Amino acid sequence: MFCWLFLFFCSFLFGKEQEEIFPLSSNEQVASYFLENCYIGDLISPLNGALSLAKTDLIVKGAQEIVLFRAYIAPYMPTFFDSDPNKNELFFCRYLMHNYRGWVFYPEIFAYRTKDNLIRLVDANGMVLEFTVQNGQSRLASSSFGMCNLKGEEPSGKNDPRNFRLNYAADGKSLLVFTPNGSVRHYRSTFHHLYWVLEKEILPSGKALKYYYDEKNRLCLIESRDPKERFVYASLKIEGDPKNGHVQFTADSGRKAFYEYELREKKVEIKSKHGKSQFFFYGPPLLTKVSSPFYRQEKMQYCGRFMLGNADSEQYLFSVYNTGFGKGKNAHLIKEIG
């Protein structure tokens, strides 16, 4: 019943806002990652009625292995944004810019400073958090509602996102992130000290993961190394870009994984007293096919609201549809098993 809507990049809506890099996860999404045994049918989180999925597609063996992991961050999707159909499309596109995530892999490689002078970063499972840093001390600025220290039924400080700690250099050139599980991530600035990319992660074992980027700051290579970084244990090469429709992952052993994306676009005409204006909408890339050593024929489809509707993999085969929940401005779509 909903029309196809698409994300577009134009001056009308795209003001190059920093928050467009990645949005905040809702508290319900944060909680869903730490209550792994509480899913309905192993698919639906009862906290928000959304799909909660995760998948390992490639393991690069070595003295320190490299794992290609992805997680599905289901969008919180209002049923409508405005009674005017044209405005509804525009507001929906703006909402996608600030909130849509979908399938993500290696989301922890970026961090940046917001307009409110907060530092926003992502954990490996896709959870987004914001921090204040004053006098060398960091403090969690995100609401802690929904956060806990549970993973399955095992409580541990290693699972508590409130145990993140940041060390921010006064010159803005570097950023250290101390994670709850004991890893230390080293970031370097890339754009006027407002953005950082992950250069190195020191694991609790002392071994290191090194991250390399191309001229467009796209991740292109990961290496695992010894504590003194003299020897390379394993490597993973990344080629392509979701925005171009495909990404290929190649281990040093020759094993590969492939991601294919659907790229949606649409032209929208807006009427005003000055005439008609045309806007071209470009949606966020939608992961539709995955080929990995674990399963070569994974397929996925999405509805007109960019929400995952069908999936066929070695772990699950399901079909879901959307239904409205709530009233007025709080009405949103939730999944029901088909």
XYZ file of C-alpha atoms in Angstrom:
338
model
C 0.000 0.000 0.000
C 3.036 2.217 0.262
C 4.655 3.832 -2.743
C 8.292 3.301 -3.607
C 10.457 5.923 -1.974
C 14.066 6.592 -2.571
C 16.944 8.332 -0.897
C 18.409 11.161 -2.938
C 21.460 13.341 -2.721
C 20.706 16.872 -3.784
C 21.035 20.308 -2.262
C 17.354 20.366 -1.382
C 17.814 17.774 1.353
C 21.476 16.888 1.417
C 23.154 19.607 3.420
C 26.344 17.576 3.965
C 25.387 17.102 7.563
C 27.851 15.090 9.572
C 25.114 12.952 11.100
C 24.519 11.364 7.681
C 27.628 9.213 8.079
C 25.809 6.817 10.378
C 22.773 7.339 12.605
C 22.215 6.468 16.206
C 20.902 3.014 16.971
C 17.686 3.024 18.934
C 17.907 1.822 22.513
C 15.770 -1.174 21.574
C 18.270 -2.099 18.855
C 21.115 -1.810 21.344
C 19.330 -4.071 23.803
C 18.489 -6.655 21.163
C 22.174 -7.448 20.637
C 22.636 -8.331 24.285
C 19.574 -10.536 24.611
C 20.545 -13.088 22.003
C 18.330 -15.869 23.305
C 15.150 -13.786 23.395
C 14.203 -13.809 19.718
C 10.830 -14.951 18.447
C 11.467 -17.783 15.997
C 15.187 -16.868 16.188
C 14.400 -13.915 13.895
C 12.235 -11.264 15.573
C 13.299 -9.209 18.564
C 10.369 -8.830 20.978
C 11.785 -5.477 22.075
C 11.012 -3.721 18.797
C 9.246 -6.244 16.548
C 12.099 -6.034 14.022
C 14.354 -8.604 12.399
C 17.635 -9.148 14.212
C 20.147 -11.097 12.125
C 23.898 -11.648 12.077
C 26.147 -13.734 9.845
C 29.806 -14.736 9.497
C 30.717 -15.058 5.805
C 34.454 -15.688 5.804
C 37.148 -16.678 8.298
C 40.743 -16.028 7.264
C 42.880 -18.534 9.139
C 46.177 -17.636 10.776
C 47.880 -17.286 14.150
C 45.349 -14.451 14.473
C 42.326 -15.026 12.248
C 40.314 -12.301 10.491
C 36.528 -12.641 10.530
C 34.157 -11.135 7.966
C 31.002 -10.481 9.980
C 27.825 -8.605 9.062
C 24.768 -7.607 11.061
C 21.328 -6.456 9.960
C 20.294 -3.212 11.660
C 16.556 -3.053 11.020
C 15.262 0.506 10.539
C 12.574 1.928 12.755
C 10.115 2.918 10.041
C 7.166 5.298 10.652
C 4.046 4.442 8.640
C 3.862 7.970 7.181
C 5.502 11.378 7.493
C 2.979 13.823 6.046
C -0.575 13.690 4.689
C 0.623 15.401 1.499
C 1.972 12.565 -0.744
C 4.757 14.714 -2.187
C 5.927 15.945 1.192
C 5.631 12.410 2.512
C 8.195 11.243 -0.047
C 10.586 14.065 0.720
C 10.388 13.570 4.482
C 10.820 9.840 4.058
C 14.006 10.377 2.057
C 15.387 12.698 4.695
C 14.561 10.080 7.299
C 16.484 7.458 5.325
C 19.522 9.728 5.170
C 19.698 10.013 8.934
C 18.533 6.575 10.034
C 18.786 3.763 7.484
C 21.530 1.201 7.962
C 20.451 -2.307 6.905
C 23.285 -4.839 6.531
C 26.631 -3.519 7.766
C 30.142 -5.030 7.777
C 33.138 -3.630 9.649
C 31.110 -0.623 10.872
C 33.703 0.094 13.572
C 36.224 1.540 11.089
C 34.711 5.068 11.277
C 34.242 7.608 14.047
C 33.477 11.314 13.830
C 32.543 14.438 15.742
C 28.952 15.681 15.563
C 27.661 19.244 15.353
C 27.130 19.097 19.122
C 30.836 18.334 19.598
C 30.145 14.741 20.591
C 32.245 11.835 19.354
C 30.145 9.174 17.659
C 31.485 5.679 17.037
C 30.209 2.238 16.128
C 30.900 -1.137 17.669
C 31.555 -4.245 15.566
C 27.936 -5.409 16.024
C 26.573 -2.167 14.562
C 25.664 -0.436 17.819
C 26.191 3.355 17.641
C 27.187 5.363 20.717
C 28.022 8.997 21.454
C 30.517 10.331 23.999
C 31.598 13.609 25.511
C 35.320 14.072 26.109
C 36.496 16.733 28.562
C 39.916 17.060 30.164
C 40.892 13.708 28.759
C 37.912 11.948 30.347
C 35.120 10.399 28.275
C 31.500 9.996 29.304
C 28.686 8.136 27.583
C 26.230 10.693 26.204
C 23.814 8.184 24.661
C 20.882 7.110 26.765
C 21.746 3.966 28.708
C 18.136 2.765 28.618
C 17.999 -0.743 27.199
C 21.706 -1.437 27.760
C 22.843 -4.343 29.892
C 25.851 -6.567 30.459
C 24.163 -9.763 29.254
C 25.112 -11.909 26.294
C 22.775 -14.842 26.218
C 22.479 -15.663 29.899
C 26.046 -14.768 30.875
C 26.587 -11.389 32.584
C 29.976 -9.760 32.050
C 31.491 -6.309 31.928
C 32.876 -7.333 28.518
C 29.324 -7.129 27.172
C 28.399 -3.780 28.716
C 28.608 -0.847 26.230
C 28.809 1.556 29.165
C 32.364 0.313 29.690
C 33.701 1.979 26.528
C 36.389 4.575 27.250
C 37.887 7.171 24.881
C 41.217 8.962 24.859
C 41.051 11.986 22.575
C 44.247 13.827 21.580
C 44.099 17.579 22.150
C 45.187 18.254 18.547
C 42.409 15.994 17.234
C 44.813 13.913 15.157
C 44.285 10.658 17.010
C 41.598 8.842 18.942
C 41.945 5.780 21.170
C 38.909 3.656 21.994
C 39.132 1.148 24.846
C 36.392 -1.425 24.306
C 34.665 -3.500 27.012
C 36.211 -6.746 25.708
C 39.766 -5.425 26.179
C 40.605 -4.393 22.603
C 42.131 -0.969 21.972
C 41.298 0.744 18.671
C 43.632 3.374 17.220
C 42.017 5.942 14.889
C 43.616 8.678 12.791
C 41.942 11.871 11.585
C 41.100 12.269 7.904
C 39.146 15.520 7.467
C 39.921 18.617 9.560
C 40.024 16.411 12.675
C 36.283 15.832 12.395
C 36.466 12.276 11.034
C 38.616 9.336 12.010
C 39.317 5.955 10.403
C 40.490 2.864 12.247
C 44.190 2.232 11.659
C 44.914 -0.504 14.150
C 43.190 -2.646 16.755
C 45.243 -4.191 19.558
C 43.460 -7.339 20.674
C 43.423 -8.660 24.267
C 46.001 -11.271 23.178
C 48.399 -8.480 22.194
C 48.148 -9.284 18.485
C 47.136 -6.522 16.095
C 44.691 -6.014 13.249
C 45.849 -3.389 10.721
C 43.419 -1.569 8.423
C 44.331 0.043 5.091
C 42.297 2.399 2.871
C 42.292 3.630 -0.707
C 42.418 7.265 -1.835
C 38.676 7.631 -1.079
C 39.094 6.299 2.460
C 37.378 3.028 1.535
C 38.595 -0.032 3.407
C 40.704 -2.142 1.029
C 42.880 -4.425 3.180
C 42.989 -5.951 6.671
C 46.057 -7.706 8.084
C 46.565 -9.606 11.327
C 50.040 -9.186 12.802
C 52.167 -10.178 15.779
C 52.339 -7.836 18.817
C 55.381 -6.019 17.370
C 53.750 -5.897 13.906
C 56.721 -7.528 12.194
C 54.939 -10.520 10.666
C 51.666 -10.879 8.773
C 49.604 -13.836 9.947
C 46.650 -13.419 7.587
C 45.147 -10.839 5.233
C 41.789 -9.982 3.705
C 41.497 -7.856 0.561
C 38.320 -5.812 -0.011
C 37.421 -4.594 -3.517
C 34.397 -2.672 -4.737
C 31.818 -0.471 -3.072
C 28.171 -1.099 -2.090
C 27.296 2.142 -3.896
C 28.626 0.574 -7.103
C 26.625 -2.610 -6.617
C 29.198 -5.145 -5.463
C 31.971 -5.928 -2.983
C 34.459 -8.798 -3.176
C 36.438 -10.168 -0.211
C 39.544 -12.270 -0.914
C 41.562 -14.090 1.749
C 45.293 -14.665 1.306
C 44.447 -18.378 0.949
C 42.333 -17.573 -2.132
C 38.943 -18.112 -0.492
C 36.388 -15.485 -1.519
C 33.061 -13.986 -0.554
C 30.893 -11.791 -2.778
C 28.222 -9.236 -1.929
C 25.795 -7.944 -4.575
C 23.591 -4.900 -3.976
C 20.406 -3.528 -5.461
C 20.565 0.179 -6.329
C 17.178 1.867 -6.505
C 16.396 5.238 -8.021
C 13.306 7.254 -8.867
C 12.366 10.636 -10.262
C 9.898 12.663 -8.186
C 8.055 15.784 -9.295
C 7.054 18.380 -6.724
C 4.434 20.989 -7.607
C 4.614 24.505 -6.195
C 3.352 27.962 -7.083
C 6.541 28.459 -9.103
C 5.917 25.333 -11.204
C 7.329 21.828 -11.028
C 10.635 20.696 -9.603
C 12.254 17.341 -10.310
C 14.385 15.400 -7.866
C 16.235 12.153 -8.420
C 16.260 9.754 -5.526
C 19.108 7.298 -4.973
C 18.398 4.751 -2.283
C 20.900 3.192 0.108
C 22.452 0.015 -1.355
C 20.425 -3.085 -0.478
C 22.337 -6.327 -0.036
C 20.499 -8.901 -2.178
C 22.978 -11.731 -2.878
C 25.808 -13.232 -0.861
C 28.190 -15.953 -1.970
C 30.538 -17.257 0.712
C 32.425 -20.481 1.514
C 29.626 -21.289 3.969
C 26.790 -20.834 1.479
C 26.932 -19.768 -2.172
C 23.319 -18.886 -2.878
C 22.015 -16.539 -0.192
C 19.310 -14.225 -1.566
C 17.292 -11.387 -0.060
C 14.468 -9.093 -1.172
C 13.169 -5.807 0.240
C 9.845 -4.033 0.271
C 9.191 -0.514 -0.970
C 10.168 0.821 2.439
C 13.659 -0.694 2.179
C 12.832 -3.237 4.871
C 14.008 -6.833 4.502
C 11.066 -8.997 3.424
C 12.441 -12.340 2.178
C 15.647 -14.247 2.800
C 16.977 -17.633 1.754
C 20.213 -18.800 3.352
C 21.612 -21.931 4.957
C 20.497 -20.672 8.370
C 16.969 -19.499 7.609
C 14.275 -19.345 4.960
C 11.543 -16.852 5.732
C 9.074 -14.352 4.376
C 7.771 -11.425 6.419
C 5.403 -8.551 5.795
C 4.891 -5.178 7.410
C 1.990 -4.124 9.567
C 1.337 -0.838 11.310
C 1.617 -0.552 15.065
C 0.690 2.421 17.231
C -1.291 5.554 16.477
C -0.660 9.027 15.081
C 2.946 10.203 14.899
C 4.077 7.124 16.850
C 2.685 4.656 14.297
C 5.415 2.515 12.755
C 5.902 -0.698 10.828
C 6.754 -3.992 12.482
C 7.409 -7.411 10.989
C 5.092 -10.380 11.055
C 6.167 -13.837 9.981
C 4.515 -14.888 6.711
